[in-house]
PDB file of C-alpha atoms in Angstrom:
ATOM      1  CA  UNK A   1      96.661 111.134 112.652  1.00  0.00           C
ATOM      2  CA  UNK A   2      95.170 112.173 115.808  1.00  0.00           C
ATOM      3  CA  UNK A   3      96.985 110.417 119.366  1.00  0.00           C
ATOM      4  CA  UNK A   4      94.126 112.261 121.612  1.00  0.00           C
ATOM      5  CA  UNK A   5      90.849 112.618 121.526  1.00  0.00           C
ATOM      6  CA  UNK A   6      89.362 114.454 123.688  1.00  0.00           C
ATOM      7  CA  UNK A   7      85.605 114.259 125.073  1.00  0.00           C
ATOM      8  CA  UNK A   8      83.565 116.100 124.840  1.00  0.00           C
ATOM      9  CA  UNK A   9      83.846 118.505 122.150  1.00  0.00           C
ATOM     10  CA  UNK A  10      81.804 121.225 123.814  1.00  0.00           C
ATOM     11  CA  UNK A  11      80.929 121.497 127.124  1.00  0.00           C
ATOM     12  CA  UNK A  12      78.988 124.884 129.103  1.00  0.00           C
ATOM     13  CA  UNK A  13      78.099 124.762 132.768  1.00  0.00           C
ATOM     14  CA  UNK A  14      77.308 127.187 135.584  1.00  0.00           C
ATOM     15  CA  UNK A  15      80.331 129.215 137.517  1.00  0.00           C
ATOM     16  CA  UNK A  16      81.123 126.966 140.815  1.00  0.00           C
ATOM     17  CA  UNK A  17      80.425 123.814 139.051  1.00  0.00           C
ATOM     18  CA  UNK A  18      82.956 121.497 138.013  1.00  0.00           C
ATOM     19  CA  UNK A  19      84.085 120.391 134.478  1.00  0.00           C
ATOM     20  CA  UNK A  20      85.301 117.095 133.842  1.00  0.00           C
ATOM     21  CA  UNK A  21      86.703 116.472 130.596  1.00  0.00           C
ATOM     22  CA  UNK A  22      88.385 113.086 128.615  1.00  0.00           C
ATOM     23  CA  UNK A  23      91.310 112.230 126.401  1.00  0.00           C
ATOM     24  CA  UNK A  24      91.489 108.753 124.801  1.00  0.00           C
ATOM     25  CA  UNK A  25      95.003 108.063 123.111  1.00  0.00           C
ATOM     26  CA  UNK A  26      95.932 105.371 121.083  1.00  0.00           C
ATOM     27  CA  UNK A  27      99.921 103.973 121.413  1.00  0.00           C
ATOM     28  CA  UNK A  28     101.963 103.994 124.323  1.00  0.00           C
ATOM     29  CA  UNK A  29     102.728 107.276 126.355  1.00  0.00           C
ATOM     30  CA  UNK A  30     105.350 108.600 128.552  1.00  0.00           C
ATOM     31  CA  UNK A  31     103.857 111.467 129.645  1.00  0.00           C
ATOM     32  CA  UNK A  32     100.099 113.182 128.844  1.00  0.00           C
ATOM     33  CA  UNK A  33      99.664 117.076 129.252  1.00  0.00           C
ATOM     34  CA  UNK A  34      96.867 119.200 129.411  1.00  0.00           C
ATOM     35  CA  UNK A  35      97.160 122.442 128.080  1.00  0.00           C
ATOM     36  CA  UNK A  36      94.433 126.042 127.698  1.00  0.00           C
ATOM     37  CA  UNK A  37      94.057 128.068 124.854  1.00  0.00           C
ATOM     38  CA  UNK A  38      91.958 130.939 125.012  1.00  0.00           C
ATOM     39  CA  UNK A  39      90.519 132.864 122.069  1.00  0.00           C
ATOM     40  CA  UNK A  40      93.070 133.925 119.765  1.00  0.00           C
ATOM     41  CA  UNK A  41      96.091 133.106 122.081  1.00  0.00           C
ATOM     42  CA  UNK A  42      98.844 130.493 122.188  1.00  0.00           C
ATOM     43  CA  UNK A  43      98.433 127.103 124.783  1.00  0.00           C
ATOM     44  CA  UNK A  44      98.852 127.412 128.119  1.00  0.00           C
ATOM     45  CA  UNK A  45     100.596 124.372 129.665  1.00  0.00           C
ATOM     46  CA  UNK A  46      98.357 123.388 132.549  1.00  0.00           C
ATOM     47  CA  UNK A  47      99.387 120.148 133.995  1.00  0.00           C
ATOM     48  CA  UNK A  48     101.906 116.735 133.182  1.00  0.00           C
ATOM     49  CA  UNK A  49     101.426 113.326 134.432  1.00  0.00           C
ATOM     50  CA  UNK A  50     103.577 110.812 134.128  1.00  0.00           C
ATOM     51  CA  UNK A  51     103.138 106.622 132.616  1.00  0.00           C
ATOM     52  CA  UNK A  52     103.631 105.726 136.068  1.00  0.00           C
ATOM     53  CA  UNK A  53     101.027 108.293 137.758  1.00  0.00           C
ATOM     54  CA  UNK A  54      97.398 107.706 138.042  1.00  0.00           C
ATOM     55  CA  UNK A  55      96.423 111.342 139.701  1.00  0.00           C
ATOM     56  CA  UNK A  56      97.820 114.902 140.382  1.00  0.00           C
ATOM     57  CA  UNK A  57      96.634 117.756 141.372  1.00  0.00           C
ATOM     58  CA  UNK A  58      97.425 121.538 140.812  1.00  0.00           C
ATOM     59  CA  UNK A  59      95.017 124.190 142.821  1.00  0.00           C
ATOM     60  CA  UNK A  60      91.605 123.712 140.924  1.00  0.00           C
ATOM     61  CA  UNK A  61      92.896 121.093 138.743  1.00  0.00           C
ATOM     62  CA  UNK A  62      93.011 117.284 139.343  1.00  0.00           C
ATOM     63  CA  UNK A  63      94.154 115.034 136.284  1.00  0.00           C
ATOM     64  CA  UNK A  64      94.122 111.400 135.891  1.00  0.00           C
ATOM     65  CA  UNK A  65      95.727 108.746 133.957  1.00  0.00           C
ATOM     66  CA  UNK A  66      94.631 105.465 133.319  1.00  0.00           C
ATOM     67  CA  UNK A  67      97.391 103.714 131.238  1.00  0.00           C
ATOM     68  CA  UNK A  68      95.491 100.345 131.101  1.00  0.00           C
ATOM     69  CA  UNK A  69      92.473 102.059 128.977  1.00  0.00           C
ATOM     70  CA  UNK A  70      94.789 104.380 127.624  1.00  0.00           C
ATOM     71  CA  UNK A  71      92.644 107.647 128.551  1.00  0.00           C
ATOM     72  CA  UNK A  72      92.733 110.113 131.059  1.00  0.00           C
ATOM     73  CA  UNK A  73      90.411 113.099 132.222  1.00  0.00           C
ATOM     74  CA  UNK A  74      91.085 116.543 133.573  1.00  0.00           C
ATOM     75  CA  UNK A  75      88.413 117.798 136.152  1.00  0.00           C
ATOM     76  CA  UNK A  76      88.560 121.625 137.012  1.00  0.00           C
ATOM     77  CA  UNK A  77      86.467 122.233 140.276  1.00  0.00           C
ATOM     78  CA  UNK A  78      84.587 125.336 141.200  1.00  0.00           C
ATOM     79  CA  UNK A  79      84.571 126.809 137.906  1.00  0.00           C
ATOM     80  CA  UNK A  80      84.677 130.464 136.786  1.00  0.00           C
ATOM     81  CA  UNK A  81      84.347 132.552 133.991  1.00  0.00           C
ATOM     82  CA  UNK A  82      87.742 132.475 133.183  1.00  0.00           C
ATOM     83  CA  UNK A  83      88.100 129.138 132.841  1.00  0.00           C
ATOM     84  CA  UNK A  84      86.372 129.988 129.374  1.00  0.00           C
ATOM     85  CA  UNK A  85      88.975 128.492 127.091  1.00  0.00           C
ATOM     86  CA  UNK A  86      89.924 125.713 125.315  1.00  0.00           C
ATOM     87  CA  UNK A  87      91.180 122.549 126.362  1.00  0.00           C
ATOM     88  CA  UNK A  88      93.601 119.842 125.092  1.00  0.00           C
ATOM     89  CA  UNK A  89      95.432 116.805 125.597  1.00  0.00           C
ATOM     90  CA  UNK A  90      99.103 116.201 124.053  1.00  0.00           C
ATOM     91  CA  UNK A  91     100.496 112.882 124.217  1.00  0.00           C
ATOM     92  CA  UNK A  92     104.161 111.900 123.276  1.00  0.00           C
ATOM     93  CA  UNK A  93     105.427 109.002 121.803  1.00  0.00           C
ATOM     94  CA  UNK A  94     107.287 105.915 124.161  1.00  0.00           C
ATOM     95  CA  UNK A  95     109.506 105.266 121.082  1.00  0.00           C
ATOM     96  CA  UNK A  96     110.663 108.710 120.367  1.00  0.00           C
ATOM     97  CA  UNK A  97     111.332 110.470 123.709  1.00  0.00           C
ATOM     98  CA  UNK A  98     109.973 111.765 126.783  1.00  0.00           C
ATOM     99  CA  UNK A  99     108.923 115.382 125.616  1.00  0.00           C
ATOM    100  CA  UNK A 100     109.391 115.298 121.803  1.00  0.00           C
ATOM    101  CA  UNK A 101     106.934 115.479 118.906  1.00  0.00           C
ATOM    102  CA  UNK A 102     103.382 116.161 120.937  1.00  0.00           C
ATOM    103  CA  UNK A 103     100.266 114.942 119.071  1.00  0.00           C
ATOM    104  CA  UNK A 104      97.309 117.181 120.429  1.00  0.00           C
ATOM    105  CA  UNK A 105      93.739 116.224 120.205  1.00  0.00           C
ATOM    106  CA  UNK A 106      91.033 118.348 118.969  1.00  0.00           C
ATOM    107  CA  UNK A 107      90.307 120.536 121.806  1.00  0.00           C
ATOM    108  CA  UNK A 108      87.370 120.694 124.108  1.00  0.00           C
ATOM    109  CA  UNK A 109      85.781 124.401 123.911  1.00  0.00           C
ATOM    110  CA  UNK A 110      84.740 124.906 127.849  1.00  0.00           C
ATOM    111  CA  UNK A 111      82.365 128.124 128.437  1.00  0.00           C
ATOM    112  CA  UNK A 112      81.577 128.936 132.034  1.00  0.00           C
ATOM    113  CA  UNK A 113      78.148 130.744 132.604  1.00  0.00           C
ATOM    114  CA  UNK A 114      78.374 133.236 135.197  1.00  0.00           C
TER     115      UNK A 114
ATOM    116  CA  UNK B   1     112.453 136.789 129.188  1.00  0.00           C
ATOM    117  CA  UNK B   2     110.297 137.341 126.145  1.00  0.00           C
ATOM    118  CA  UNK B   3     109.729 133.477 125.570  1.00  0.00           C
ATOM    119  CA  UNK B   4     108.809 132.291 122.223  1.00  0.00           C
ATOM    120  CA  UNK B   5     108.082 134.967 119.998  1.00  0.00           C
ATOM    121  CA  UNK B   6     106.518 134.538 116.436  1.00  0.00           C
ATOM    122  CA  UNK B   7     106.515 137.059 113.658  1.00  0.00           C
ATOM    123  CA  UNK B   8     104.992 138.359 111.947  1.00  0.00           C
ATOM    124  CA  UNK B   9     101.322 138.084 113.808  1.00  0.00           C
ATOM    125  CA  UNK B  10      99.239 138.682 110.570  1.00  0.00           C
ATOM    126  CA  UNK B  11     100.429 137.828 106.708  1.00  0.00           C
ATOM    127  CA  UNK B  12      98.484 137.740 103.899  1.00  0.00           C
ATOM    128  CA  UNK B  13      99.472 135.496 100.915  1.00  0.00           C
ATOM    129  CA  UNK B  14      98.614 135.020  97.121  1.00  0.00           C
ATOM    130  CA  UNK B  15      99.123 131.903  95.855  1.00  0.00           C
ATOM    131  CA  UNK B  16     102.556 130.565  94.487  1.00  0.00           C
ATOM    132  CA  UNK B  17     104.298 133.141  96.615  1.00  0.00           C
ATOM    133  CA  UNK B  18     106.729 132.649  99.227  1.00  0.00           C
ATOM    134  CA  UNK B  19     107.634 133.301 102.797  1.00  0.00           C
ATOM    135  CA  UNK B  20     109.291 132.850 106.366  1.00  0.00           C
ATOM    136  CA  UNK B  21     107.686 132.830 109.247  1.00  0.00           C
ATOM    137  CA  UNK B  22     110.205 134.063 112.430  1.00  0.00           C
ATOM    138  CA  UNK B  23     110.229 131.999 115.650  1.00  0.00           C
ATOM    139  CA  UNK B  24     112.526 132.845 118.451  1.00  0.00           C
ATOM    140  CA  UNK B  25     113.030 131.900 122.143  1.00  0.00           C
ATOM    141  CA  UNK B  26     115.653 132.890 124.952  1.00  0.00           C
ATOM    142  CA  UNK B  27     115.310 130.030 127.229  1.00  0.00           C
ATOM    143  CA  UNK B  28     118.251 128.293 125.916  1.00  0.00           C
ATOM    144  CA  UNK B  29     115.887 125.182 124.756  1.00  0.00           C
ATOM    145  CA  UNK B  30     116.619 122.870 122.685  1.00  0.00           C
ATOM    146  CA  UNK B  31     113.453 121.792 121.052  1.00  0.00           C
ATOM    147  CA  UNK B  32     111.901 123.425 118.973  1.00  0.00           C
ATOM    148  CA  UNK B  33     108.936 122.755 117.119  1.00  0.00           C
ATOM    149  CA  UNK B  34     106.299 124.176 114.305  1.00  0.00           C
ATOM    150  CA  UNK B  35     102.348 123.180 114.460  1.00  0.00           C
ATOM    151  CA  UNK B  36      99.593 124.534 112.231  1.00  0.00           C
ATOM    152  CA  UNK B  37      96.107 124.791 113.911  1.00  0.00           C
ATOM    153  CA  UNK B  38      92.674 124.523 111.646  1.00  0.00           C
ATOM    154  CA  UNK B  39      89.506 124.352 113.110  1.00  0.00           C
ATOM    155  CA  UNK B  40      88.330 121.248 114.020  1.00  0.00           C
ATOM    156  CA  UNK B  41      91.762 119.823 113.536  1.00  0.00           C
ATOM    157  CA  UNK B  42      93.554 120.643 116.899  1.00  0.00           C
ATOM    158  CA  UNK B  43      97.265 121.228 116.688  1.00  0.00           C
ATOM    159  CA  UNK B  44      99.504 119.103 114.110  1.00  0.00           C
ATOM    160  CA  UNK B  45     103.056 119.199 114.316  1.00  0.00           C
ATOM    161  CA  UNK B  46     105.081 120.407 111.189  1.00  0.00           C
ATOM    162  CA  UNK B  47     108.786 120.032 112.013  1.00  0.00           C
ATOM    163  CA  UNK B  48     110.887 119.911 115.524  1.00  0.00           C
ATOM    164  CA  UNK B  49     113.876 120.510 115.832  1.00  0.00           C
ATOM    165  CA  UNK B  50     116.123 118.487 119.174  1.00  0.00           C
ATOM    166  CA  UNK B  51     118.804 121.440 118.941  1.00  0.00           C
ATOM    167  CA  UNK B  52     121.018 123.435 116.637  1.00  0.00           C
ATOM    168  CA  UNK B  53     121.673 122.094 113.133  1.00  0.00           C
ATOM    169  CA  UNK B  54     119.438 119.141 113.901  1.00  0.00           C
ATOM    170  CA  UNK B  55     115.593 119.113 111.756  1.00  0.00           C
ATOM    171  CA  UNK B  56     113.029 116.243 111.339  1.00  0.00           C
ATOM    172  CA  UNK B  57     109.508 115.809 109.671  1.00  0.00           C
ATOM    173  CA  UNK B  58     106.242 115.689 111.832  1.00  0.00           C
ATOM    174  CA  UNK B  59     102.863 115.043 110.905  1.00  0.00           C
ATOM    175  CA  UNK B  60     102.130 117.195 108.018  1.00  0.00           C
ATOM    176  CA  UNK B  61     105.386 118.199 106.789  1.00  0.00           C
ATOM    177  CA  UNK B  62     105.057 118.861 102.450  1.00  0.00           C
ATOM    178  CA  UNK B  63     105.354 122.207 101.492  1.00  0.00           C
ATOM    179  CA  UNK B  64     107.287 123.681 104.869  1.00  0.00           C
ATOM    180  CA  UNK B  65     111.283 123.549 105.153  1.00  0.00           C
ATOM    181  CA  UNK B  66     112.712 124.778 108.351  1.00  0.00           C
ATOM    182  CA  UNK B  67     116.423 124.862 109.175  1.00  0.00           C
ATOM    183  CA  UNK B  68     118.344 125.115 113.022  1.00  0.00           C
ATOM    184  CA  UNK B  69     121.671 127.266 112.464  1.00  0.00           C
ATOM    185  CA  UNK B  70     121.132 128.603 116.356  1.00  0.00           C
ATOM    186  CA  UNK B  71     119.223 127.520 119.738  1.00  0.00           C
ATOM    187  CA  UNK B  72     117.260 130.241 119.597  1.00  0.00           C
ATOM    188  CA  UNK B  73     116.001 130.628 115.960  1.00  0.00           C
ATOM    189  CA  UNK B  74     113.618 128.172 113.905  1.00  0.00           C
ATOM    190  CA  UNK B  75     111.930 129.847 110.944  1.00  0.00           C
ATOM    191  CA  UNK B  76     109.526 128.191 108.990  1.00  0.00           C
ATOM    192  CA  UNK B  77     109.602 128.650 105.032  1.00  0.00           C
ATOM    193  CA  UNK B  78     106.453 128.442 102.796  1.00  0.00           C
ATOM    194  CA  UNK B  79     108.227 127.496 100.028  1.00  0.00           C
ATOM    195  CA  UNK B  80     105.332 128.221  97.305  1.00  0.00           C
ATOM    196  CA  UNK B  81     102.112 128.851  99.067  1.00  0.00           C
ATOM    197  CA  UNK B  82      98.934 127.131  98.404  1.00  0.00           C
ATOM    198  CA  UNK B  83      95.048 127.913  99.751  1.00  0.00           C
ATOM    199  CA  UNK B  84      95.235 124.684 102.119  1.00  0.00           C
ATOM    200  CA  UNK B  85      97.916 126.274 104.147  1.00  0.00           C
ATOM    201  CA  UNK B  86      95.783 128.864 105.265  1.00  0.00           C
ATOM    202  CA  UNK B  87      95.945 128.225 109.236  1.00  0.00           C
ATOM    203  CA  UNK B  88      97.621 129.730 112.104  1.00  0.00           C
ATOM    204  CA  UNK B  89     100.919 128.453 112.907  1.00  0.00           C
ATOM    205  CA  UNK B  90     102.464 128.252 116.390  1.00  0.00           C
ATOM    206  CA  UNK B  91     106.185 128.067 117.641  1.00  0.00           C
ATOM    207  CA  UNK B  92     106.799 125.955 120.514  1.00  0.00           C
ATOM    208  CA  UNK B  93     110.090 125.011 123.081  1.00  0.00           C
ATOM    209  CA  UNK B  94     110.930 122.756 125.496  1.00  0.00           C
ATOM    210  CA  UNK B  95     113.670 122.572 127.456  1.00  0.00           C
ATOM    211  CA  UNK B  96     115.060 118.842 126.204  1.00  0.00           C
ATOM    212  CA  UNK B  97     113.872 116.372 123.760  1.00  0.00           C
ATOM    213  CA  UNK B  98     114.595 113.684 126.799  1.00  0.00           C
ATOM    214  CA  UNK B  99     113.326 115.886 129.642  1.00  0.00           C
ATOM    215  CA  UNK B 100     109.330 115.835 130.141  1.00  0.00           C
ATOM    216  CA  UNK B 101     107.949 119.398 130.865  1.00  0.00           C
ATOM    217  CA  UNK B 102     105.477 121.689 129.339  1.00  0.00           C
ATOM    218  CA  UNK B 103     105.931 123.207 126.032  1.00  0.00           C
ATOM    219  CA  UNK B 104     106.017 127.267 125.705  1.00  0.00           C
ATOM    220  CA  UNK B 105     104.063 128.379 122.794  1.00  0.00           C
ATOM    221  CA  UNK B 106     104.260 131.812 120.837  1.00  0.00           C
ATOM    222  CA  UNK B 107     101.284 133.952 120.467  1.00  0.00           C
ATOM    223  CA  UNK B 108     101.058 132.177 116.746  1.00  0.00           C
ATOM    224  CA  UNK B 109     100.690 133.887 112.862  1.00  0.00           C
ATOM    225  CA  UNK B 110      97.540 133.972 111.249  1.00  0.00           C
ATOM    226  CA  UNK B 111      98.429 133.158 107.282  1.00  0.00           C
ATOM    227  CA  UNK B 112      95.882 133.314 105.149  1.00  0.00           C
ATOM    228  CA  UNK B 113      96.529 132.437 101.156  1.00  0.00           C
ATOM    229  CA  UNK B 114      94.022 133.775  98.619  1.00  0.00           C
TER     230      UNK B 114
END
């Protein structure tokens, strides 16, 4: 079954706007990850934030984590054309490890409108 | 480095018939892990691997074996293919089961079983 969901499924806006997207997850976490595929290609780890982190940043890219509501969001400012792509959230599992056995939501299909 | 690599990139299938799919890294990791992506589905994990001669069941693991003789090989074996596992399949590493960081993904084989 699905750990992430991530909201919402599509999203378009204008290059130089931002893009704020969602993951809900449903058990305990040690760390959540966003990753980017883009058409046809293998994910592209983004970003990690750990349980005990509520925010990070990295360049255009500021993630949250809200443990308590068990969701977090990933907000990509100033937004090009090649952010185009794919988004999702992976989630492991507190009772099997810190980095083993990712469950990835659906994806959220970003398209930037030059 | 070459990463993860994934062969072959394209394979066509008729039912009932078998085959391996290739997965190799050079990083020296010791996960390994196998996901199948269908649209609308996200990713779903297969089997992982935590290191060499060491194999365990994810989500969606009937009709898949996989085995771990080295680090830096983990095929995936179709043992009799069926229409339903029509997807493309990615190959992913990490450095340790027990050490959170981002997954490396292959570029991924598009199977498709008539």
């Amino acid at each position: 079954s699905q750990q992430g969901e991530e909201d919402p499924q599509a999203l378009s806006i204008q290059e130089g706007e931002n893009a704020t997207m969602n993951c809900s997850y449903k058990t305990s976490i040690n760390n959540l990850q966003w990753y980017r595929q883009n058409s046809g290609r293998g994910l592209v780890h983004l970003i990690l934030i750990r349980s005990n982190e509520r925010e990070k940043h990295s360049g255009r890219l500021r993630v949250t984590l809200d443990t308590s509501k068990k969701s977090s969001s990933l907000l990509i400012t100033a937004s090009r054309a090649a952010d185009t792509a794919s988004y999702f959230c992976a989630t492991d599992d507190i009772n099997t490890g810190a980095n083993s056995k990712l469950t990835f939501g659906k994806g959220i299909t970003l398209s930037v409108r030059p | 480095n070459a990463g993860v690599t994934q062969t072959p990139k394209f394979q066509v299938l008729k039912t009932g018939q078998s085959m391996t799919l290739q997965c190799a890294q050079d990083m020296n990791h010791e996960y390994m892990s196998w996901y199948r992506q269908d649209p609308g589905m996200g990713l779903r994990l297969i089997h992982y691997s935590v290191g060499a001669g060491i194999t365990d069941q994810g989500e969606v693991p009937n009709g898949y074996n996989v085995s771990r003789s080295t680090t830096e090989d983990f095929p995936l074996r179709l043992l009799s293919a069926a229409p339903s596992q029509t997807s493309v399949y990615f190959c992913a590493s990490s450095y340790s089961p027990g050490v959170p960081g981002e997954q490396f993904f292959g570029p991924g084989t598009r199977l498709t079983v008539l």
